[in-house]
Amino acid sequence: MTLAISIQNLAKTYANGFEALKGISLEVQEGDFFALLGPNGAGKSTTIGVISTLVNKTSGSVEVFGKNVDTHVYETKLDFGVVPQEVNFSLFEKVRDIVMTQAGYYGLPRKLAEQRCEKYLRKLGLWEKRDERSRTLSGGMKRRLMIARALVHEPKLLILDEPTAGVDIELRRSMWEFLTEINNSGTTIILTTHYLEEAEQLCRNIAIIDAGKIVENTSMRKLLNELDSQVYILETTSRIPSGFDLELDNASLEIVDEHCIEVTVSGGLSINEVFALFSKADIKIDSMRNKTNRLEQLFLSKLESND
Amino acid sequence: MFSNHKYIAFETIVRREIRRFTRIWLQTLVPPAITIGLYFVIFGNLVGSRIGEMGGFQYMEFIVPGLIMMAVIQNSYSNVVSSFFSHKFQHSVEELLVSPVPNYIILSGFIVGGMARGLAVGTIVTVISLFFADLEIQNLFITVTVVLLTSIVFSLAGFINALFANSFDDISIIPTFVLAPLIYLGGVFYSVELLPPFWKFISALNPIFYMVNTFRYGILGASDVDVTWAFFILCVFIVILFTSCIFLLRRGTGLRT
């Protein structure tokens, strides 16, 4: 399968001496939904900056769909769209003009540009705002406008730098649906985010970057399998008898109240075995959820081990 | 990028630039017209009537070409410097830098935007001048060519200023401390023949002196400079400034970290 992105030994040292990237290597398959995670200042935005040519690299190479971004400047730029972290459109222009202008930069004929503009503004719920100045939009709308703008030339690769930062939960969920739809239609997506739940929900592969180095690069499934233990919160319809215990080596429990219990499962123990013991004790389970975000636990442990 | 794509990108930049300065016409088109109109009333009409002739022409006739040229120079420069710097300031320049638009297309788009405003204001000032003086253009080709070339030179200069600028102060320093003195000492209000030899020599080092006088030659048919030499200087400036802009864009000066 073709690689959407291939980064080899990429290093970036800023003029003030700050070493943002220390020779990272990274590959993203075509069609992937890829998460690039890391704490603030880890090098995520610098990596995106180098790919999108806004940051001059110190050394290393970047290829987009097999073409080097230094030697095939214009071809590679046609293949990707970027949604930056900060708002970067003119606040004095109308919503429609911003998207149309971007279409013009990519050489789209006016009629096609108008069709695409309408298509993406409608998809992102901005069509009604098309004649308003962009400064009047809410924070969430501004982010959606940047996504519409990045998609107007229908790139094969979409790079999103914290697209849902500061966006309310409802809107975030609708953006997830939209991004999943885009990915399902064949667009490769690279996402940086601070919301680990977001990465877990959306992405198939993941890289964790910390202090300019890649500390983990694997599939989401493999990464989550690394977890030693998981804590579940079970809500029950029937009352939990006092003194109830699972009597399993790899599971412990804590009764929160009469209808709520916290179960810690480790060592590869199946949750079905836990359910079987509840059933045996005639306790009916109403609902179950993870106490903490699983990826969050792993993320923190990876960063700690890199210290 | 195919050539028709490049043309669409170029047209998009020009359209955006023209849309910008026409949207804020009260800031971009009206003030220069009022200022230059006041020059006509005060210097041309009130003071000029006491001066009499300058360089063989009525004083009002003498200053009209210089004032038109002054409007073109100032507005071409300020359109590009303020527009490009505000794209930098708002980070909207990243839209352009991330897109596949070649550097020379970006530059050409901003130049034409600057020319459009310079020529729009120049036309307004010319129309106003008709209320004060009867203009009979002696050489249309020279008049049009020199105004176009001058507009290109100062659009390019404005672009370089915007690339290096880090604050709004930085985009007003050059127009205030460099451009304004060069314009006022460029023979807009007087003939260089009135100056003592030393200042005559200093004037000859001022490129605006050649532009103003060549334009005056196109309109009035008389000039303090050799027109061929003036065109040569203009072309040299355009080549040097255009090459510098492309070099700076390629290096990412003021744009890429």
XYZ file of C-alpha atoms in Angstrom:
564
model
C 0.000 0.000 0.000
C 1.213 3.530 -0.784
C 2.511 5.694 1.991
C 0.643 8.961 2.414
C 3.475 10.388 4.493
C 7.022 9.211 4.952
C 9.205 11.209 7.326
C 12.847 10.223 7.716
C 15.224 11.579 10.389
C 13.426 14.897 10.541
C 15.140 17.464 12.755
C 14.295 21.071 13.458
C 16.241 23.512 15.585
C 14.758 27.011 15.807
C 16.855 30.179 15.605
C 16.735 30.540 19.403
C 18.424 27.135 19.729
C 15.298 25.201 20.722
C 15.472 21.664 19.342
C 11.846 20.967 18.450
C 12.429 17.743 16.500
C 15.342 15.390 17.157
C 15.443 13.214 14.050
C 11.987 11.650 13.988
C 10.911 9.007 11.484
C 7.276 8.279 10.815
C 5.145 6.589 8.187
C 1.426 6.932 7.568
C -0.345 4.550 5.205
C -2.738 5.829 2.574
C -6.322 5.739 3.857
C -5.255 5.700 7.499
C -6.774 7.752 10.310
C -3.601 8.516 12.203
C -3.191 10.206 15.588
C -0.127 12.213 16.497
C -0.262 12.751 20.223
C 2.015 14.578 22.594
C 2.055 17.164 25.349
C 2.344 20.882 24.615
C 5.680 21.741 22.985
C 6.377 18.095 22.058
C 6.867 18.878 18.359
C 3.459 18.021 16.846
C 2.823 21.426 15.258
C 6.443 21.690 14.100
C 6.059 18.334 12.327
C 2.894 19.560 10.623
C 4.615 22.865 9.855
C 7.460 21.064 8.067
C 5.059 18.876 6.052
C 3.053 21.924 5.007
C 6.263 23.933 4.274
C 5.503 26.639 6.843
C 8.536 25.581 8.868
C 11.989 25.153 7.332
C 13.471 21.863 8.486
C 17.056 21.601 9.713
C 17.615 18.123 8.250
C 15.786 14.993 7.150
C 13.226 14.377 4.455
C 9.469 14.399 4.026
C 7.594 12.609 1.268
C 3.892 12.986 0.506
C 2.477 10.107 -1.560
C 6.004 9.188 -2.601
C 7.062 12.687 -3.667
C 9.623 14.739 -1.813
C 8.192 18.045 -0.568
C 11.462 19.849 -1.392
C 11.805 18.685 -4.982
C 8.100 18.345 -5.901
C 6.831 21.447 -4.117
C 3.725 22.086 -6.185
C 2.631 18.468 -6.796
C 2.812 17.577 -3.100
C 0.915 20.696 -2.063
C -1.985 19.706 -4.311
C -2.277 16.432 -2.401
C -2.856 17.759 1.093
C -4.996 20.221 3.011
C -4.118 21.634 6.409
C -6.338 22.735 9.271
C -4.063 24.663 11.618
C -4.358 25.044 15.368
C -4.936 28.800 15.288
C -7.413 30.702 13.153
C -5.512 31.830 10.060
C -8.022 33.480 7.760
C -8.773 37.150 7.327
C -11.342 38.194 9.914
C -12.629 40.928 7.603
C -13.626 38.661 4.735
C -16.904 36.884 4.161
C -17.122 33.150 4.833
C -17.812 32.358 1.193
C -14.951 34.542 -0.056
C -12.475 32.747 2.218
C -13.354 29.340 0.770
C -13.574 30.647 -2.810
C -10.184 32.335 -2.505
C -8.615 29.108 -1.296
C -10.188 27.271 -4.238
C -8.628 29.868 -6.528
C -5.189 29.292 -5.022
C -5.533 25.634 -6.036
C -6.506 26.592 -9.570
C -10.145 25.466 -9.407
C -12.266 27.032 -12.163
C -14.893 29.385 -10.754
C -17.933 27.164 -11.441
C -16.348 24.114 -9.817
C -15.116 26.262 -6.922
C -18.664 27.509 -6.313
C -20.013 23.937 -6.296
C -17.343 22.739 -3.856
C -17.755 25.832 -1.699
C -21.481 25.171 -1.332
C -20.929 21.435 -0.785
C -18.489 21.849 2.101
C -20.122 24.869 3.708
C -23.402 22.903 3.749
C -21.717 19.770 5.124
C -20.144 21.772 7.912
C -23.304 23.733 8.703
C -21.977 27.094 7.525
C -23.989 27.686 4.375
C -26.422 30.003 6.155
C -23.436 32.093 7.295
C -21.827 32.340 3.851
C -22.355 36.090 3.470
C -21.255 37.013 6.985
C -17.852 38.368 7.908
C -15.729 35.621 9.440
C -15.065 37.635 12.602
C -18.751 37.270 13.556
C -18.499 33.453 13.684
C -18.269 31.544 16.962
C -15.078 29.638 17.837
C -16.573 26.335 16.675
C -17.750 27.840 13.399
C -14.301 29.280 12.732
C -12.810 25.795 13.149
C -15.395 24.318 10.800
C -14.655 27.050 8.293
C -10.977 26.076 8.344
C -11.974 22.449 7.657
C -14.222 23.505 4.745
C -11.395 25.631 3.376
C -8.888 22.759 3.640
C -11.255 20.397 1.815
C -12.282 22.642 -1.060
C -9.621 21.205 -3.382
C -10.515 17.671 -2.160
C -7.031 16.626 -1.028
C -5.967 12.993 -0.634
C -4.485 13.847 2.758
C -6.052 16.029 5.432
C -3.875 17.202 8.301
C -5.714 18.517 11.345
C -3.876 20.242 14.174
C -6.157 20.080 17.212
C -9.343 20.702 15.220
C -11.711 20.281 18.157
C -9.836 22.383 20.732
C -12.336 24.597 22.546
C -15.306 23.073 20.742
C -18.343 21.935 22.759
C -19.086 18.230 23.114
C -22.048 18.140 20.739
C -20.151 19.885 18.002
C -17.073 17.759 18.644
C -19.134 14.596 18.153
C -20.597 15.917 14.899
C -17.081 16.767 13.701
C -15.977 13.219 14.537
C -18.795 11.866 12.400
C -17.840 14.173 9.566
C -14.151 13.240 9.743
C -15.004 9.527 9.853
C -17.149 9.999 6.746
C -14.295 11.802 4.969
C -11.869 9.053 5.984
C -14.269 6.322 4.849
C -14.440 7.994 1.458
C -10.686 7.437 1.102
C -9.046 10.569 2.504
C -6.061 9.897 4.708
C -6.298 11.864 7.947
C -3.552 12.856 10.351
C -4.887 14.289 13.575
C -3.182 15.907 16.509
C -5.313 16.322 19.574
C -5.220 16.747 23.313
C -8.482 14.817 23.642
C -7.242 11.258 23.986
C -10.793 9.961 23.833
C -10.962 11.540 20.375
C -7.853 9.701 19.181
C -9.117 6.418 20.660
C -12.509 6.795 18.984
C -11.277 7.851 15.559
C -7.777 6.632 14.845
C -6.449 3.262 13.749
C -2.765 4.053 14.216
C -0.956 6.296 16.596
C 2.392 7.957 17.282
C 3.262 9.602 20.563
C 5.822 12.367 20.377
C 7.549 13.833 23.393
C 10.385 16.366 23.557
C 11.003 16.046 19.812
C 11.231 12.238 19.791
C 8.747 9.541 18.809
C 8.246 7.447 21.938
C 5.588 5.138 20.497
C 4.387 4.337 16.994
C 1.953 1.470 16.665
C -1.650 0.555 16.011
C -4.275 1.743 18.467
C -5.332 -1.849 19.147
C -1.790 -2.984 20.041
C -1.265 0.017 22.224
C -4.459 -0.505 24.165
C -3.580 -4.176 24.613
C -0.495 -3.074 26.529
C -2.678 -2.043 29.418
C -2.095 -4.248 32.469
C -5.330 -3.448 34.163
C -8.631 -1.782 33.478
C -11.130 -0.360 35.887
C -14.826 -0.741 35.108
C -17.751 0.850 36.872
C -20.801 -1.391 36.920
C -24.295 -0.119 37.707
C -26.622 -2.852 38.930
C -30.410 -3.094 38.983
C -30.419 -5.410 42.003
C -28.896 -4.514 45.359
C -25.277 -5.559 45.926
C -25.065 -7.595 49.153
C -22.528 -6.304 51.681
C -19.403 -8.457 51.803
C -19.796 -9.514 48.160
C -16.476 -10.583 46.652
C -15.468 -12.017 43.283
C -12.825 -14.340 44.741
C -10.695 -14.130 41.581
C -6.891 -13.703 41.576
C -6.854 -11.116 38.802
C -9.838 -9.045 39.850
C -10.625 -6.868 42.800
C -13.670 -4.857 43.597
C -14.797 -1.907 45.607
C -18.449 -1.335 46.419
C -19.283 2.327 45.777
C -22.902 2.077 46.927
C -25.749 -0.443 46.892
C -26.100 -0.268 43.113
C -22.625 0.640 41.992
C -19.415 -1.325 42.069
C -15.904 -0.660 40.803
C -14.077 -3.694 39.372
C -10.354 -3.779 38.566
C -9.459 -6.504 36.049
C -5.862 -7.454 35.224
C -3.631 -10.231 33.875
C -5.693 -10.998 30.798
C -8.786 -11.951 32.769
C -11.891 -11.853 30.600
C -14.686 -9.546 31.671
C -17.041 -12.477 30.874
C -15.667 -14.349 33.887
C -16.509 -11.361 36.042
C -20.030 -11.215 34.595
C -20.470 -14.942 35.265
C -19.716 -14.452 38.976
C -22.199 -11.559 39.156
C -24.801 -13.760 37.498
C -24.072 -16.579 39.932
C -24.651 -14.149 42.815
C -27.931 -13.137 41.111
C -26.797 -9.537 40.639
C -28.148 -8.028 37.422
C -25.897 -5.512 35.659
C -27.599 -2.470 34.180
C -24.632 -0.702 32.604
C -20.840 -0.731 32.413
C -18.239 1.914 31.597
C -14.495 2.452 31.847
C -13.545 4.478 34.898
C -10.713 6.279 33.149
C -9.841 6.763 29.527
C -7.645 3.802 28.632
C -5.485 5.723 26.209
C -4.928 8.419 28.793
C -3.338 5.864 31.157
C -1.043 4.624 28.409
C -0.205 8.108 27.206
C 0.921 9.174 30.667
C 2.936 6.004 31.195
C 4.732 6.504 27.853
C 5.607 10.066 28.730
C 6.813 9.041 32.191
C 9.056 6.343 30.741
C 10.543 8.943 28.340
C 11.529 11.276 31.216
C 0.738 23.438 -11.393
C -0.624 23.892 -14.916
C -0.524 27.312 -16.527
C -4.321 27.756 -16.433
C -4.220 26.885 -12.692
C -1.509 29.515 -12.238
C -3.620 32.059 -14.057
C -6.626 31.269 -11.833
C -4.413 31.637 -8.735
C -3.035 34.955 -10.038
C -6.528 36.236 -10.819
C -7.684 35.156 -7.333
C -4.944 37.171 -5.628
C -5.635 40.246 -7.789
C -9.388 39.974 -7.224
C -8.816 39.665 -3.470
C -6.496 42.689 -3.417
C -8.907 44.872 -5.378
C -11.799 43.705 -3.203
C -9.793 44.708 -0.127
C -9.011 48.289 -1.101
C -12.433 48.951 -2.612
C -14.134 47.568 0.523
C -12.301 50.169 2.624
C -12.512 52.945 0.010
C -12.980 55.588 2.701
C -9.475 54.762 3.944
C -7.816 54.013 0.628
C -9.305 56.141 -2.140
C -10.813 59.232 -0.533
C -7.982 60.537 1.740
C -5.323 60.777 -1.011
C -7.835 62.525 -3.262
C -8.574 65.104 -0.543
C -4.881 65.605 0.328
C -3.805 66.085 -3.274
C -6.864 68.293 -3.879
C -5.646 70.518 -1.031
C -2.188 70.662 -2.639
C -3.833 71.921 -5.818
C -5.791 74.594 -3.934
C -2.977 75.789 -1.645
C 0.226 75.332 -3.649
C -1.192 75.481 -7.145
C -3.866 78.102 -6.805
C -3.035 80.367 -3.847
C 0.771 80.175 -3.654
C 1.234 79.281 -7.320
C -0.486 82.399 -8.575
C 2.211 84.480 -6.832
C 5.069 82.272 -8.108
C 4.084 82.642 -11.743
C 6.092 80.334 -13.995
C 8.257 77.310 -13.234
C 10.310 75.528 -15.918
C 8.530 77.507 -18.595
C 4.982 76.583 -17.431
C 2.365 78.077 -15.138
C 3.142 76.808 -11.623
C -0.174 74.903 -11.439
C 0.581 73.127 -14.722
C 4.093 72.370 -13.496
C 3.041 70.657 -10.245
C 0.107 68.630 -11.608
C 2.243 65.773 -13.070
C 4.343 65.610 -9.894
C 1.282 65.431 -7.653
C -0.316 62.700 -9.783
C 2.920 60.744 -9.622
C 3.147 61.312 -5.862
C -0.333 59.774 -5.453
C 0.608 56.768 -7.600
C 3.874 56.168 -5.715
C 2.383 56.476 -2.228
C -0.681 54.368 -2.943
C 1.060 51.578 -4.825
C 3.516 51.279 -1.971
C 1.032 51.508 0.869
C -1.429 49.067 -0.712
C 1.112 46.269 -0.940
C 2.836 46.934 2.373
C -0.394 47.182 4.371
C -2.160 44.313 2.628
C 0.701 41.831 2.762
C 1.623 42.760 6.317
C -1.964 42.357 7.478
C -1.984 38.879 5.871
C 1.150 38.156 7.887
C -0.314 39.671 11.036
C -3.542 37.644 10.771
C -1.596 34.554 9.594
C -3.832 34.397 6.524
C -0.642 34.455 4.437
C -0.345 30.782 5.465
C -3.281 30.047 3.132
C -1.041 31.129 0.279
C 2.151 29.528 1.523
C 0.527 26.121 2.026
C -1.125 26.228 -1.394
C 0.699 25.306 -4.622
C 0.956 28.908 -5.857
C 4.484 29.638 -7.150
C 6.295 32.562 -5.559
C 6.353 34.630 -8.733
C 2.568 34.337 -9.008
C 2.127 35.467 -5.387
C 4.410 38.429 -6.041
C 2.786 39.315 -9.372
C -0.674 39.213 -7.780
C 0.322 41.676 -5.071
C 2.115 43.930 -7.595
C -0.989 44.139 -9.766
C -3.071 44.822 -6.644
C -0.730 47.697 -5.753
C -0.812 48.996 -9.305
C -4.603 48.858 -9.339
C -4.842 51.092 -6.280
C -2.016 53.387 -7.416
C -3.659 53.859 -10.807
C -7.149 54.236 -9.301
C -5.960 57.043 -7.033
C -3.862 58.496 -9.863
C -6.959 58.617 -12.061
C -9.024 60.292 -9.302
C -6.278 62.886 -8.774
C -6.028 63.485 -12.534
C -9.773 64.130 -12.711
C -9.513 66.574 -9.755
C -6.569 68.319 -11.419
C -8.754 69.076 -14.453
C -10.668 71.543 -12.264
C -7.449 73.526 -11.773
C -5.459 73.141 -14.989
C -5.947 72.265 -18.646
C -3.919 69.144 -19.307
C -2.904 68.227 -22.809
C -0.889 65.048 -22.843
C 2.073 65.502 -25.150
C 3.199 61.879 -25.301
C 0.620 59.302 -24.247
C 2.990 56.334 -24.573
C 5.611 57.828 -22.253
C 2.969 59.048 -19.812
C 1.275 55.635 -19.490
C 4.500 53.602 -19.543
C 6.270 55.619 -16.877
C 3.290 55.572 -14.554
C 2.945 51.785 -14.927
C 6.658 51.138 -14.360
C 6.777 53.485 -11.367
C 3.784 51.763 -9.868
C 5.529 48.381 -10.272
C 8.713 49.693 -8.605
C 6.877 50.944 -5.519
C 4.640 47.896 -5.264
C 7.801 45.777 -5.162
C 9.378 48.070 -2.580
C 6.240 47.822 -0.443
C 6.373 44.038 -0.681
C 9.946 43.950 0.644
C 8.987 46.304 3.488
C 6.087 43.975 4.411
C 8.330 40.895 4.389
C 10.710 42.436 6.902
C 8.045 44.154 9.030
C 7.234 42.700 12.420
C 4.829 45.371 13.622
C 2.568 48.084 12.248
C 5.282 50.616 13.211
C 7.628 48.891 10.777
C 5.305 49.515 7.846
C 5.114 53.265 8.516
C 8.839 53.930 9.076
C 9.907 53.652 5.421
C 7.005 55.715 3.996
C 7.566 58.442 6.605
C 11.333 58.647 6.810
C 12.432 57.510 3.349
C 9.623 57.731 0.821
C 8.187 61.127 1.793
C 11.564 62.982 1.717
C 12.463 61.349 -1.603
C 9.123 62.407 -3.109
C 9.299 66.001 -1.818
C 12.934 66.316 -2.954
C 12.144 64.601 -6.266
C 11.174 67.751 -8.129
C 7.428 67.612 -7.532
C 7.200 71.282 -6.531
C 10.255 72.807 -8.190
C 12.560 72.548 -11.173
C 16.004 71.175 -10.436
C 17.420 74.058 -12.482
C 16.717 76.317 -9.492
C 19.089 74.345 -7.278
C 22.797 75.050 -6.700
C 25.174 72.468 -8.304
C 25.651 70.388 -5.141
C 21.915 69.878 -4.576
C 21.456 69.334 -8.268
C 23.919 66.446 -7.979
C 22.110 65.072 -4.906
C 18.780 65.228 -6.770
C 20.326 63.180 -9.566
C 20.792 60.327 -7.069
C 17.092 60.298 -6.226
C 15.240 57.754 -8.427
C 11.898 59.485 -7.857
C 13.339 62.596 -9.509
C 13.603 60.644 -12.792
C 10.111 59.186 -12.497
C 8.449 62.541 -11.782
C 10.321 64.318 -14.545
C 9.675 61.619 -17.136
C 5.973 61.721 -16.323
C 6.099 65.521 -16.578
C 7.756 65.111 -19.960
C 4.909 62.853 -21.107
C 2.300 65.433 -20.104
C 3.998 68.790 -20.662
C 6.674 67.844 -23.173
C 9.514 69.274 -21.054
C 11.730 67.634 -18.463
C 14.886 68.087 -16.359
C 16.110 64.577 -17.208
C 16.993 62.375 -20.165
C 13.878 60.219 -20.694
C 15.793 57.201 -22.056
C 18.067 57.203 -19.048
C 15.015 57.452 -16.772
C 13.402 54.378 -18.383
C 16.669 52.489 -18.027
C 16.815 53.333 -14.312
C 13.201 52.223 -13.845
C 13.849 48.886 -15.551
C 16.988 48.287 -13.490
C 15.051 48.955 -10.282
C 12.288 46.566 -11.324
C 14.749 43.770 -12.105
C 16.674 44.240 -8.839
C 13.573 44.511 -6.646
C 11.729 41.611 -8.338
C 14.769 39.344 -7.996
C 15.180 40.354 -4.346
C 11.510 39.620 -3.613
C 11.724 36.163 -5.202
C 14.924 35.414 -3.273
C 13.312 36.498 0.013
C 10.135 34.525 -0.691
C 12.119 31.408 -1.535
C 14.146 31.777 1.661
C 10.959 32.377 3.634
C 12.186 35.646 5.132
C 9.582 36.941 7.557
C 7.228 34.114 6.599
C 8.686 30.755 7.536
C 10.371 29.857 10.806
